[in-house]
PDB file of C-alpha atoms in Angstrom:
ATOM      1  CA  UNK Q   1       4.023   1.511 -14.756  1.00  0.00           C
ATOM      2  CA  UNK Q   2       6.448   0.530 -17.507  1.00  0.00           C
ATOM      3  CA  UNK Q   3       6.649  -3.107 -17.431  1.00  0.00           C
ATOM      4  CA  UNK Q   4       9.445  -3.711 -20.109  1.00  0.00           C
ATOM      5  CA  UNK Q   5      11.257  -1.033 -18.005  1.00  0.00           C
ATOM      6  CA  UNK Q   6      11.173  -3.105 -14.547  1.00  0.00           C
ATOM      7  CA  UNK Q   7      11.885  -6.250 -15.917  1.00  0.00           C
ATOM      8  CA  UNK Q   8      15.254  -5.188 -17.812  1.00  0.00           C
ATOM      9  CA  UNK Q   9      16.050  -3.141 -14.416  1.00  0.00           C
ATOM     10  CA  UNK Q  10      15.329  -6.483 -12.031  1.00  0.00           C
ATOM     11  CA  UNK Q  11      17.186  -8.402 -14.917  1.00  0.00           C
ATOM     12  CA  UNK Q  12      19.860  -6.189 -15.314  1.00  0.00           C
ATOM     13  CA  UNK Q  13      20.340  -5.957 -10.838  1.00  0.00           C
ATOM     14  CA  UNK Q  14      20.228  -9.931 -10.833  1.00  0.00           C
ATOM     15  CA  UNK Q  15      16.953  -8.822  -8.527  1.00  0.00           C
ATOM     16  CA  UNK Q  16      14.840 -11.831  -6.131  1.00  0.00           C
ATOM     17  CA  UNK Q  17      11.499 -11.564  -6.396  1.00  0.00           C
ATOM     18  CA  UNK Q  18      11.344 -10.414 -10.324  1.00  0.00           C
ATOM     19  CA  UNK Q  19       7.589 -12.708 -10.716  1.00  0.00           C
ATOM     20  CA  UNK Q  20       6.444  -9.326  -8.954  1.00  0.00           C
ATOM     21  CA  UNK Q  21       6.157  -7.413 -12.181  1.00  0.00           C
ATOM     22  CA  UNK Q  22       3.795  -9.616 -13.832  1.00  0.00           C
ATOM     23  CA  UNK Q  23       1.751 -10.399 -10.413  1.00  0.00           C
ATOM     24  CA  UNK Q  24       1.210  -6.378 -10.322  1.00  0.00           C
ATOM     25  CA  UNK Q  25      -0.091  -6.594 -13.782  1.00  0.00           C
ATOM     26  CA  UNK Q  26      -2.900  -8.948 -12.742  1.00  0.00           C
ATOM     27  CA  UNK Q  27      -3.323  -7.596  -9.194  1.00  0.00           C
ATOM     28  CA  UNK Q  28      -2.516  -9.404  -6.025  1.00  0.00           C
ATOM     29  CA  UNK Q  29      -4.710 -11.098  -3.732  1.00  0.00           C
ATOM     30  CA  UNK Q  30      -6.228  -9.371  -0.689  1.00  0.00           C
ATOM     31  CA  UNK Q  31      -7.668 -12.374   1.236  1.00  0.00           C
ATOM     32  CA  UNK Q  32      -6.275 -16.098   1.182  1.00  0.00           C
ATOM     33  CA  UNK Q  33      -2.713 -16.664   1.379  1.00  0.00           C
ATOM     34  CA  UNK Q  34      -0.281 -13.980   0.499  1.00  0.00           C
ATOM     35  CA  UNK Q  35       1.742 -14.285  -2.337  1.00  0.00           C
ATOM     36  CA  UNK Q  36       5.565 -15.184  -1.228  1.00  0.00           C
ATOM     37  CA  UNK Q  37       8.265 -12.738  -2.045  1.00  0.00           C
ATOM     38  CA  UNK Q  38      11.250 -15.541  -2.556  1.00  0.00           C
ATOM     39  CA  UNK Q  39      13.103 -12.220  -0.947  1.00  0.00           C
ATOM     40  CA  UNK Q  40      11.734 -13.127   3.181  1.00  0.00           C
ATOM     41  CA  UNK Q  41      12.429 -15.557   5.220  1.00  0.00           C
ATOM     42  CA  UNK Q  42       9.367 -18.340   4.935  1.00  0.00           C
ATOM     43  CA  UNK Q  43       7.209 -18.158   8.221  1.00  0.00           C
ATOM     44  CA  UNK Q  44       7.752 -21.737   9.928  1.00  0.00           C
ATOM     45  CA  UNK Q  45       4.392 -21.402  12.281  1.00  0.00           C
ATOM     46  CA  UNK Q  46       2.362 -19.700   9.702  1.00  0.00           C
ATOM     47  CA  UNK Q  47      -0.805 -17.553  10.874  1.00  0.00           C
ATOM     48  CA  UNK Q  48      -4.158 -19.692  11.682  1.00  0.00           C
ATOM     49  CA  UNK Q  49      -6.570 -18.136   9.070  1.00  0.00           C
ATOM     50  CA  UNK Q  50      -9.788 -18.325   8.616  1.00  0.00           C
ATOM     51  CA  UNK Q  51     -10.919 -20.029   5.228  1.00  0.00           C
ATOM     52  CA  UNK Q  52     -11.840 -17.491   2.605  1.00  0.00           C
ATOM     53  CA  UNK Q  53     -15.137 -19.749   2.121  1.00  0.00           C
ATOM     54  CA  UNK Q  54     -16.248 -18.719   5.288  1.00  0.00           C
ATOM     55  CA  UNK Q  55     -16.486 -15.531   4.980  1.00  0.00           C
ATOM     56  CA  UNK Q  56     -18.157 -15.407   2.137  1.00  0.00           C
ATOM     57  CA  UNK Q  57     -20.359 -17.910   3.518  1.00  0.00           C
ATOM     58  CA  UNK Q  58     -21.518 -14.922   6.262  1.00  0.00           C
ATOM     59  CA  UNK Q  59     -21.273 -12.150   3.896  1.00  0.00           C
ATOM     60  CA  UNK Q  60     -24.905 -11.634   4.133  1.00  0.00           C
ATOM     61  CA  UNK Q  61     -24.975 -11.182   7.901  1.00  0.00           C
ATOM     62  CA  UNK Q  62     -21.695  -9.884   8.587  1.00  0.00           C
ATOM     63  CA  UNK Q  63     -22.567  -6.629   5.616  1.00  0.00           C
ATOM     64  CA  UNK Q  64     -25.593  -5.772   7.471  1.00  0.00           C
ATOM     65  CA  UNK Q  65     -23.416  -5.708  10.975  1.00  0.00           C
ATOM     66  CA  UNK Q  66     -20.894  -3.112   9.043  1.00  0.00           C
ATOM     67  CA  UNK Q  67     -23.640  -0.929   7.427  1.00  0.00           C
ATOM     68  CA  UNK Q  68     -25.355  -0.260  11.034  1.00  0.00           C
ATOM     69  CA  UNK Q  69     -22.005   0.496  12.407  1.00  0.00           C
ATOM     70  CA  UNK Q  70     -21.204   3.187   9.409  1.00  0.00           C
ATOM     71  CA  UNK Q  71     -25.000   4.570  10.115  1.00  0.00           C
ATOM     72  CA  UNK Q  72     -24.333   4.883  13.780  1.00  0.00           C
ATOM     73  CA  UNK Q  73     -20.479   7.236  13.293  1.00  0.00           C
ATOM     74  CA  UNK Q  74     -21.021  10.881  13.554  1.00  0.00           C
ATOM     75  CA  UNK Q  75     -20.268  13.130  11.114  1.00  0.00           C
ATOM     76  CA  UNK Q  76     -17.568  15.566  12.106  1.00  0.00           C
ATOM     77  CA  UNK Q  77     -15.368  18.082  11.069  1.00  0.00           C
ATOM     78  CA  UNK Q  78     -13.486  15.921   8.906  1.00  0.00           C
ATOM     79  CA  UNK Q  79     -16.229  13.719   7.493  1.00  0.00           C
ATOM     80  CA  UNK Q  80     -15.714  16.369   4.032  1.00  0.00           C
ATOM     81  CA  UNK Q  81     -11.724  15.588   4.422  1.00  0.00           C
ATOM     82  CA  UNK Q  82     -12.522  11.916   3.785  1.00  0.00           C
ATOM     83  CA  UNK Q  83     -15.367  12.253   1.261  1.00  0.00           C
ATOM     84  CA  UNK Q  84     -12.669  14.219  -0.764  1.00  0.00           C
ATOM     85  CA  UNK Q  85      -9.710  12.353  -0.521  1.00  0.00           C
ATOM     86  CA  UNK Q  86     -11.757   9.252  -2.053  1.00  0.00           C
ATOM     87  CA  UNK Q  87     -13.084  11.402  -4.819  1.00  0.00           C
ATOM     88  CA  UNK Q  88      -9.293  12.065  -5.243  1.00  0.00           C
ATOM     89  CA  UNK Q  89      -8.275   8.160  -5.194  1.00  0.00           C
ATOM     90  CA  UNK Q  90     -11.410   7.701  -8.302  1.00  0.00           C
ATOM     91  CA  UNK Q  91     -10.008  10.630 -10.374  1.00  0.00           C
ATOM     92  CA  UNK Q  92      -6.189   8.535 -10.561  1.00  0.00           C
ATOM     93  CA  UNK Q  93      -8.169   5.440 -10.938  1.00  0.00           C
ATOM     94  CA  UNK Q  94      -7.583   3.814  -7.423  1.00  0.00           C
ATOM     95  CA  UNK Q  95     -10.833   3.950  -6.630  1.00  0.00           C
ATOM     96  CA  UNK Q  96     -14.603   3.486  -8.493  1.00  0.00           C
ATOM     97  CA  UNK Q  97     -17.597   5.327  -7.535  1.00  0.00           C
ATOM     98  CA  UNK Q  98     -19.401   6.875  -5.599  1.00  0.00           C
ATOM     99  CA  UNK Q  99     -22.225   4.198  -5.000  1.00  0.00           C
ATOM    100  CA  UNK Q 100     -25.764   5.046  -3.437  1.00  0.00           C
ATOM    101  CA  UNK Q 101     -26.907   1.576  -2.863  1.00  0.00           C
ATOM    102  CA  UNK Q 102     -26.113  -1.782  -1.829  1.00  0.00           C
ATOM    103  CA  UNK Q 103     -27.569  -2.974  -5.339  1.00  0.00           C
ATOM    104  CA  UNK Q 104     -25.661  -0.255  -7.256  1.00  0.00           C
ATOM    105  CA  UNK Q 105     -22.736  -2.048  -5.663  1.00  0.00           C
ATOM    106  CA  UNK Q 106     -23.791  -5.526  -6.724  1.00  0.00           C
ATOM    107  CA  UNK Q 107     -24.338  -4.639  -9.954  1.00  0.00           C
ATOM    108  CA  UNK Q 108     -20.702  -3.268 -10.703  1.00  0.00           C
ATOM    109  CA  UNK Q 109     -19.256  -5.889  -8.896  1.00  0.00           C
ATOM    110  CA  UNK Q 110     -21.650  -8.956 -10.516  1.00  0.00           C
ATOM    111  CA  UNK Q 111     -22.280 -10.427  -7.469  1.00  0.00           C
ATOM    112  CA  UNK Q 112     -24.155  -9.629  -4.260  1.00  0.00           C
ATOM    113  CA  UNK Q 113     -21.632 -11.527  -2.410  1.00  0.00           C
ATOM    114  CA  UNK Q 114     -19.538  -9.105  -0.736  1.00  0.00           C
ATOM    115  CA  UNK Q 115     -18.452  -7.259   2.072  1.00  0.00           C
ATOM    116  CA  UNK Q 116     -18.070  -3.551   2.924  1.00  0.00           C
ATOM    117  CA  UNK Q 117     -15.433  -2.126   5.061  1.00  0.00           C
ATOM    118  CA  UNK Q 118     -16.071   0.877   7.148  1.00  0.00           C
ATOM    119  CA  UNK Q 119     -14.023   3.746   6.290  1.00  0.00           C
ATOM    120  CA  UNK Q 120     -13.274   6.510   9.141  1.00  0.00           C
ATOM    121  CA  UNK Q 121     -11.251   9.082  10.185  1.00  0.00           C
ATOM    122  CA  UNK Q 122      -7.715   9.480  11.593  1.00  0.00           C
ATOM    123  CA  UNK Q 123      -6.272  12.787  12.216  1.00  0.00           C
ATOM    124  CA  UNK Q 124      -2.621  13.109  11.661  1.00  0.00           C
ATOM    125  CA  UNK Q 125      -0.027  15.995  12.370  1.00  0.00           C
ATOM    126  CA  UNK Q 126      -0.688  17.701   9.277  1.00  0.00           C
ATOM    127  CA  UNK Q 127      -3.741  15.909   7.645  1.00  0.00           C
ATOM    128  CA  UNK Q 128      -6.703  13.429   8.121  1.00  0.00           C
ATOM    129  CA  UNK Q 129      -6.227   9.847   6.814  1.00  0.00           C
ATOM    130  CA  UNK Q 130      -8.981   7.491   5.881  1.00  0.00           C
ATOM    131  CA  UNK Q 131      -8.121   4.588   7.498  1.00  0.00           C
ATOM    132  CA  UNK Q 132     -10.497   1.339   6.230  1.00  0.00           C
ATOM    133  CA  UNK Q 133     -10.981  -1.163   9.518  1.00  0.00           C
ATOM    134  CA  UNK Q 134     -10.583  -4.916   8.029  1.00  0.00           C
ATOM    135  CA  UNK Q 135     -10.960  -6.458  11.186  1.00  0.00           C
ATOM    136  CA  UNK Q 136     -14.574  -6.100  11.815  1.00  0.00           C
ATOM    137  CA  UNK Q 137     -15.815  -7.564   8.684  1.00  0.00           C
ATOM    138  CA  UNK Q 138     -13.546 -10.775   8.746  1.00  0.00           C
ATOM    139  CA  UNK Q 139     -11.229  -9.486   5.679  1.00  0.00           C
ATOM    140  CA  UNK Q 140      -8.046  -9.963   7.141  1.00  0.00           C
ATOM    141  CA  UNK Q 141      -8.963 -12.499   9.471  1.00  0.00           C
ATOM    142  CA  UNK Q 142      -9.394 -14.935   5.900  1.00  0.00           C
ATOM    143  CA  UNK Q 143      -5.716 -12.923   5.253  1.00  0.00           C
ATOM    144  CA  UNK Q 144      -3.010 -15.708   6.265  1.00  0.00           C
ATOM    145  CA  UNK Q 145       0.805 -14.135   6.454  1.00  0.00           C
ATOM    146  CA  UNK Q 146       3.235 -16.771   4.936  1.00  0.00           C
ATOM    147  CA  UNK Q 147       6.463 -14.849   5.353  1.00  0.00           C
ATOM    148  CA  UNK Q 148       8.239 -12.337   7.867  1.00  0.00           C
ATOM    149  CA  UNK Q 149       8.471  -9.075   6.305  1.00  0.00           C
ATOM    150  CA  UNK Q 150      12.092  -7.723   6.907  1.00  0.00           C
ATOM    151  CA  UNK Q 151      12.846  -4.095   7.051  1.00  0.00           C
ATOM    152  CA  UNK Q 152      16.253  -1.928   7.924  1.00  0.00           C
ATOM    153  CA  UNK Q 153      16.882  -1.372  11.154  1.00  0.00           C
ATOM    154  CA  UNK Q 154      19.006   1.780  13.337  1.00  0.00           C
ATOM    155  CA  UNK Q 155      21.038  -0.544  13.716  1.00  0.00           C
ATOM    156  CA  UNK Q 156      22.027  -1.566  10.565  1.00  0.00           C
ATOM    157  CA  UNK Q 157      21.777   2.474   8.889  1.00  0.00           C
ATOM    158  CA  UNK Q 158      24.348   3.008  12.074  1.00  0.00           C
ATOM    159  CA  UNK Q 159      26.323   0.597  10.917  1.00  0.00           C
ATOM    160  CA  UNK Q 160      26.219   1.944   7.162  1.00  0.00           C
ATOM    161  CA  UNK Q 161      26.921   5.354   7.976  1.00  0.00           C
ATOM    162  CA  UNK Q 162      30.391   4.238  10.567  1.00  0.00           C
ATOM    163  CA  UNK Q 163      31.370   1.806   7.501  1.00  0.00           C
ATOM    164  CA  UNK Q 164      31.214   5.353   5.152  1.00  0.00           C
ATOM    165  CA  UNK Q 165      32.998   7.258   7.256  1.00  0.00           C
ATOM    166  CA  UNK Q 166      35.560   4.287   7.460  1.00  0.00           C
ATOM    167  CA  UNK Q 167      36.258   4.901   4.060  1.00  0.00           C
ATOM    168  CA  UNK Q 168      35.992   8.669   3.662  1.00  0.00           C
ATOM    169  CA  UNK Q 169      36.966   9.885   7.158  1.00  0.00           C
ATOM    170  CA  UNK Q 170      37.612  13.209   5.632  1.00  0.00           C
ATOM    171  CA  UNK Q 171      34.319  14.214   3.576  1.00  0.00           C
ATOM    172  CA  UNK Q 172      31.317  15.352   5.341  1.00  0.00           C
ATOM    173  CA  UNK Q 173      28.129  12.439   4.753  1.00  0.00           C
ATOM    174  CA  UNK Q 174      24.607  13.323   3.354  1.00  0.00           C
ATOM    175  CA  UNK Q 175      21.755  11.783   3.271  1.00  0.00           C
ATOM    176  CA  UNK Q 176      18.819  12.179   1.049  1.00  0.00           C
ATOM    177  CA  UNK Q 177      15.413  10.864   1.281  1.00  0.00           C
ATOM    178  CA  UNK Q 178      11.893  10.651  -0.722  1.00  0.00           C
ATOM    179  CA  UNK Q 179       8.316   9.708   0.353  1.00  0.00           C
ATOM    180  CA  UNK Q 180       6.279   7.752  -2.546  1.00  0.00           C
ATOM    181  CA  UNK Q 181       2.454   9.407  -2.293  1.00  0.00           C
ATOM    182  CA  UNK Q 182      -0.362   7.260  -1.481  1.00  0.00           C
ATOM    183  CA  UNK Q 183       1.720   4.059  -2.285  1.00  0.00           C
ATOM    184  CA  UNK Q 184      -0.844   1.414  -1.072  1.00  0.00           C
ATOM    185  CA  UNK Q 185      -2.744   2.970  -3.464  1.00  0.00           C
ATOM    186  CA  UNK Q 186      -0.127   2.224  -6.247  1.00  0.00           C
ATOM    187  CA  UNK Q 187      -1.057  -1.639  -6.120  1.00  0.00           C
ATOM    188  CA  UNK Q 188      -3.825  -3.114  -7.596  1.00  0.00           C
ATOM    189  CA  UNK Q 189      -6.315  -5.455  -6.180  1.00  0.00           C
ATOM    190  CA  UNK Q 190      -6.824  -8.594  -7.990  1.00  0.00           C
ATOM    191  CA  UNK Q 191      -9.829  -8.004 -10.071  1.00  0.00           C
ATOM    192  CA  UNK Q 192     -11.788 -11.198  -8.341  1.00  0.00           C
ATOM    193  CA  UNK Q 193     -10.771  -9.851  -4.696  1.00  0.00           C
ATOM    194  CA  UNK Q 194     -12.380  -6.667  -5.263  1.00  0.00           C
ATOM    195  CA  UNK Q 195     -15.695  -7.723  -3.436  1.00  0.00           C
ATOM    196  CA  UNK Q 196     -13.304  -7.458  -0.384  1.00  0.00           C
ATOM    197  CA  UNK Q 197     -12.119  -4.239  -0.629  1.00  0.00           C
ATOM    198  CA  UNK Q 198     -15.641  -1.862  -0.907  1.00  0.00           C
ATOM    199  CA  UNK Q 199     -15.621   1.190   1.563  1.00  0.00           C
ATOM    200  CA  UNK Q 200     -18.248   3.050   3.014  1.00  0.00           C
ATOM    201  CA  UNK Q 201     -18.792   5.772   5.116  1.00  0.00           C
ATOM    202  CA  UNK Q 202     -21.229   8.622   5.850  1.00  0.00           C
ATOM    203  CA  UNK Q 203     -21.673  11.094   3.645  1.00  0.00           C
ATOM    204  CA  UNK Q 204     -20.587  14.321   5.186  1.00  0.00           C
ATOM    205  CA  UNK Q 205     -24.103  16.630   3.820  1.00  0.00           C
ATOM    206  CA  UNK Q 206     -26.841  13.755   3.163  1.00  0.00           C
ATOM    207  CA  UNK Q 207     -25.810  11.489   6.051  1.00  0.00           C
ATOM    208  CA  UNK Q 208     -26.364   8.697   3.475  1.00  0.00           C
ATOM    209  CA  UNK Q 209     -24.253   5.854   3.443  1.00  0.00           C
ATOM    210  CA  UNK Q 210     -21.809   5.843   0.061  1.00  0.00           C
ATOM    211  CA  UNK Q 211     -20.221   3.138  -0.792  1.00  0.00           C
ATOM    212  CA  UNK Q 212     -16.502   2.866  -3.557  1.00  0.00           C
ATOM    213  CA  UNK Q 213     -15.103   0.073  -4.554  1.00  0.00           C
ATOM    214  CA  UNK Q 214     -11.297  -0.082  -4.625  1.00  0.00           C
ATOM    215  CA  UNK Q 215      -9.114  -0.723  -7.050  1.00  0.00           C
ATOM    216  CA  UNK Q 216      -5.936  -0.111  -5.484  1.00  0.00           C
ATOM    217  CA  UNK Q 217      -4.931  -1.513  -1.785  1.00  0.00           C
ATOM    218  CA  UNK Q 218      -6.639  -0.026   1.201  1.00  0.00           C
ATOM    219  CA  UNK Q 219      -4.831   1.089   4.607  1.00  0.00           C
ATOM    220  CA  UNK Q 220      -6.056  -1.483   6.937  1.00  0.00           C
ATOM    221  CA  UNK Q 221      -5.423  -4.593   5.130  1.00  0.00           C
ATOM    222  CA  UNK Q 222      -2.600  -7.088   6.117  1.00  0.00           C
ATOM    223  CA  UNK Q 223      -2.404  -8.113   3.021  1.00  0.00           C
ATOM    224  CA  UNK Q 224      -1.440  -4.572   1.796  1.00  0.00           C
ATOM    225  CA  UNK Q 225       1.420  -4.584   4.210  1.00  0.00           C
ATOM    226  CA  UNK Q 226       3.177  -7.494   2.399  1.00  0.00           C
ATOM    227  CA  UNK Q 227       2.222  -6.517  -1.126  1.00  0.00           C
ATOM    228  CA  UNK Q 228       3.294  -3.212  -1.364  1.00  0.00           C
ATOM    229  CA  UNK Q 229       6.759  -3.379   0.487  1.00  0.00           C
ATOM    230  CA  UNK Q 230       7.789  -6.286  -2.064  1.00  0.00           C
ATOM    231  CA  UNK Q 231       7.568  -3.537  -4.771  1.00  0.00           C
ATOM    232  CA  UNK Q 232       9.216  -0.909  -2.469  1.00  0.00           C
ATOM    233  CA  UNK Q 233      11.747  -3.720  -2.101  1.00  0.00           C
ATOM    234  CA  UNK Q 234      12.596  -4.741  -5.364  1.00  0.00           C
ATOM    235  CA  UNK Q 235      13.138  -0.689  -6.415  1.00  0.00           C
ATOM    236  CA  UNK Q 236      15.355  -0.448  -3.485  1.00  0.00           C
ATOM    237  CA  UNK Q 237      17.112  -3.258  -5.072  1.00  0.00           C
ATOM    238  CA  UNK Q 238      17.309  -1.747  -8.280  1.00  0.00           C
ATOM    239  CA  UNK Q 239      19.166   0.888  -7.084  1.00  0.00           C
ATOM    240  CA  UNK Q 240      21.803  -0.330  -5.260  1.00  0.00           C
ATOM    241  CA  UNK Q 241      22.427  -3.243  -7.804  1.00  0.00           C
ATOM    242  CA  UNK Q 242      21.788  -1.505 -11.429  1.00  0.00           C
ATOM    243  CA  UNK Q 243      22.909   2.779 -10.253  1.00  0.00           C
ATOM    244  CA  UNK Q 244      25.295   1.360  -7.316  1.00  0.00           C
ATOM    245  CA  UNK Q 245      23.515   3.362  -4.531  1.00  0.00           C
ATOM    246  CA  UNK Q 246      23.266   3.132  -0.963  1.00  0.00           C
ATOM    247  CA  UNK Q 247      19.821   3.127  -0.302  1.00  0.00           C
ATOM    248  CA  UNK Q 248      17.318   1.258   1.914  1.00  0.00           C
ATOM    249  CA  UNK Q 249      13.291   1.043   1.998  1.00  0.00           C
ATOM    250  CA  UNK Q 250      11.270   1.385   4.985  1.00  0.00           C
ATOM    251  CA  UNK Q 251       7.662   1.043   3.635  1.00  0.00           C
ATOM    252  CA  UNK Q 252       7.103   3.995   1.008  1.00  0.00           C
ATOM    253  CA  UNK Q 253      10.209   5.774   2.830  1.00  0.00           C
ATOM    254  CA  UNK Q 254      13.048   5.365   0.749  1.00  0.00           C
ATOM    255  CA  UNK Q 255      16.293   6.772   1.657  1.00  0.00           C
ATOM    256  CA  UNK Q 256      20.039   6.200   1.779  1.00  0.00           C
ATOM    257  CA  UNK Q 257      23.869   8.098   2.606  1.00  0.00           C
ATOM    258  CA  UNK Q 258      26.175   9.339   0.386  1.00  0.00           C
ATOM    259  CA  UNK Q 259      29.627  11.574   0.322  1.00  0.00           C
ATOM    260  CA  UNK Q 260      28.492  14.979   0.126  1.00  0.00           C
ATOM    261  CA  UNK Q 261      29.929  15.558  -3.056  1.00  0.00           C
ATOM    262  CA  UNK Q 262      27.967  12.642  -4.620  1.00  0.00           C
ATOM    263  CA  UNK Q 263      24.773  13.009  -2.755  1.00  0.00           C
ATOM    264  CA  UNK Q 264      23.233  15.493  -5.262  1.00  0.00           C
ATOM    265  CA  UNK Q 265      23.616  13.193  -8.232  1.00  0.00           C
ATOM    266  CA  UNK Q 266      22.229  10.253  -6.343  1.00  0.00           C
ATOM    267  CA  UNK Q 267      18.781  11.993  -5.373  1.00  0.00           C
ATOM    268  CA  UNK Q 268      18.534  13.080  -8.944  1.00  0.00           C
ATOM    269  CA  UNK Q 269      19.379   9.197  -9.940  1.00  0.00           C
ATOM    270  CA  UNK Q 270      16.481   8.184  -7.299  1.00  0.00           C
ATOM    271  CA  UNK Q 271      13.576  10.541  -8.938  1.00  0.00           C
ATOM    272  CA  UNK Q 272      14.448   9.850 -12.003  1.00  0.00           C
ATOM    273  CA  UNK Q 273      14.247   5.919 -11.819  1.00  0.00           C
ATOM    274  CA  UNK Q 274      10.723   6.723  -9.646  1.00  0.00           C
ATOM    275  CA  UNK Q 275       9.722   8.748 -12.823  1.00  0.00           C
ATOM    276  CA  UNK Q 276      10.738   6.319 -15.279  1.00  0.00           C
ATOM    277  CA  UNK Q 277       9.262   3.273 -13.745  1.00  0.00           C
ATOM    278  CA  UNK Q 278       6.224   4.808 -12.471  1.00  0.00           C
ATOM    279  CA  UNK Q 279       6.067   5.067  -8.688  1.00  0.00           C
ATOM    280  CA  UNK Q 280       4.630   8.337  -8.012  1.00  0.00           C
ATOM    281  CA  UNK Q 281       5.701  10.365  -4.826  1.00  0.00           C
ATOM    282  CA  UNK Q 282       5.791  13.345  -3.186  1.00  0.00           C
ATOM    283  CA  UNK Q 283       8.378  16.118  -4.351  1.00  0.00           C
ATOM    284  CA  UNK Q 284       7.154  18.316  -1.603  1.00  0.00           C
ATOM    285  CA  UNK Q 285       8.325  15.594   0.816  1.00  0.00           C
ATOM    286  CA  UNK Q 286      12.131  14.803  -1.031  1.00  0.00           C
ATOM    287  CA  UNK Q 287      14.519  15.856   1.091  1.00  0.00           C
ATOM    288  CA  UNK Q 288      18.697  16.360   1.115  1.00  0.00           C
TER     289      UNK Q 288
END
């Protein structure tokens, strides 16, 4: 993540929400209220949220409800899939563990104030997901929304593509598009919320429970929703302000339309300002 790199870029594209880029230095907050964007519109009825205080206030009967329910799922073909992919999340640092213990967790986290979240399974067309269910133990129920999240609609790439072809009725459109990899896993968890954000979930061989903390955001959390596509959104920015692109963000899906003749040099613009500023994705998944 090159700081100096996003700041001159948000500078440079006259950007909204440019406190980002220090906020993802120190992590954002998982529970409590989350962080506004300046970028959408402020909710007017905000979510009714529970006080942070009370959770933590139950955290020593709501963890014990959560580690019987983890005990209780049945391993299954997939149970390795998940145990893997987590390994996979502590080798790039989004993750720490694996944990044997409800002490061992304590003791990394200096306090024994905390609450797990059960991890399990989702299969998907081509792959299993670990999905972490924040619901149950009260995490995003403490999680109060403060703005409405905008996002590009059909309607408005419609309207994009007709305005193109307005001005170039005689050159055949392209589109390109690119896929960031694991990109709730790309934003950090404020160091202090991290006794929100420990998953467990059976160990597929020993049938112990194991628990990680995590260090980047978790699928499940409302909060995550909000605090990742405010950094999708401000790169989206960045490159229709600073490289004059016509792109759009739909959660890690970034995409946009160009002439077919300039379409080429775009996509090559697109990974290289990924590379350079440090959003990993998945070239497998770039497409033109």
């Amino acid at each position: 993540f090159h700081v100096e790199l996003w700041k001159a870029l948000a500078k440079a594209g006259n950007c909204r929400d440019q406190q980002l880029i220090d906020q993802l230095l120190e992590g954002l907050p998982i529970v409590g209220d989350v962080l506004p964007s300046s970028r959408w519109p402020e909710l007017m009825a905000k979510d009714d949220a529970l006080p942070v205080a009370a959770l933590l206030d139950r955290a020593w009967e709501i963890r014990p409800k959560i580690l019987h329910n983890a005990r209780k799922a049945a391993i299954t073909e997939h149970s390795r899939s998940i145990w893997e992919a987590t390994l996979e999340d502590c080798d790039e640092g989004s993750s720490v563990g694996p944990f044997w213990s409800v002490d061992e967790v304590s003791e990394q986290l200096g306090t024994d104030c905390w609450v797990p979240t059960q991890r399990f399974e989702v299969k998907q067309k081509n792959k299993v997901r670990g999905c972490d269910s924040a619901t149950v133990n009260w995490v995003n129920q403490v999680t109060r929304v403060t703005e409405k999240l905008q996002l590009p609609s059909t309607d408005a790439n419609v309207a994009c593509i007709r305005m193109l072809r307005s001005k170039r009725p005689d050159t055949q459109l392209a589109a390109w598009v690119l896929d960031e990899r694991k990109a709730y896993r790309q934003i950090a968890v404020r160091p202090d919320h991290r006794k929100f954000s420990v998953i467990t979930f059976k160990h597929h061989e020993t049938g112990r429970l194991v628990f990680f903390i995590m260090v980047g955001h978790s699928f499940g959390l409302v909060s995550a929703v909000y605090n990742y596509n405010r950094r999708s959104a401000l790169l989206d920015e960045i490159l229709r302000n600073v490289f004059g692109l016509v792109s759009f963000n739909f959660y890690d899906d970034k995409f946009g339309f160009e002439p077919s003749s300039t379409a080429r040099s775009a996509l090559d613009c697109v990974i290289f300002v990924h590379k350079a500023c440090g959003c990993d994705f998945a070239l497998k998944k770039v497409q033109l």
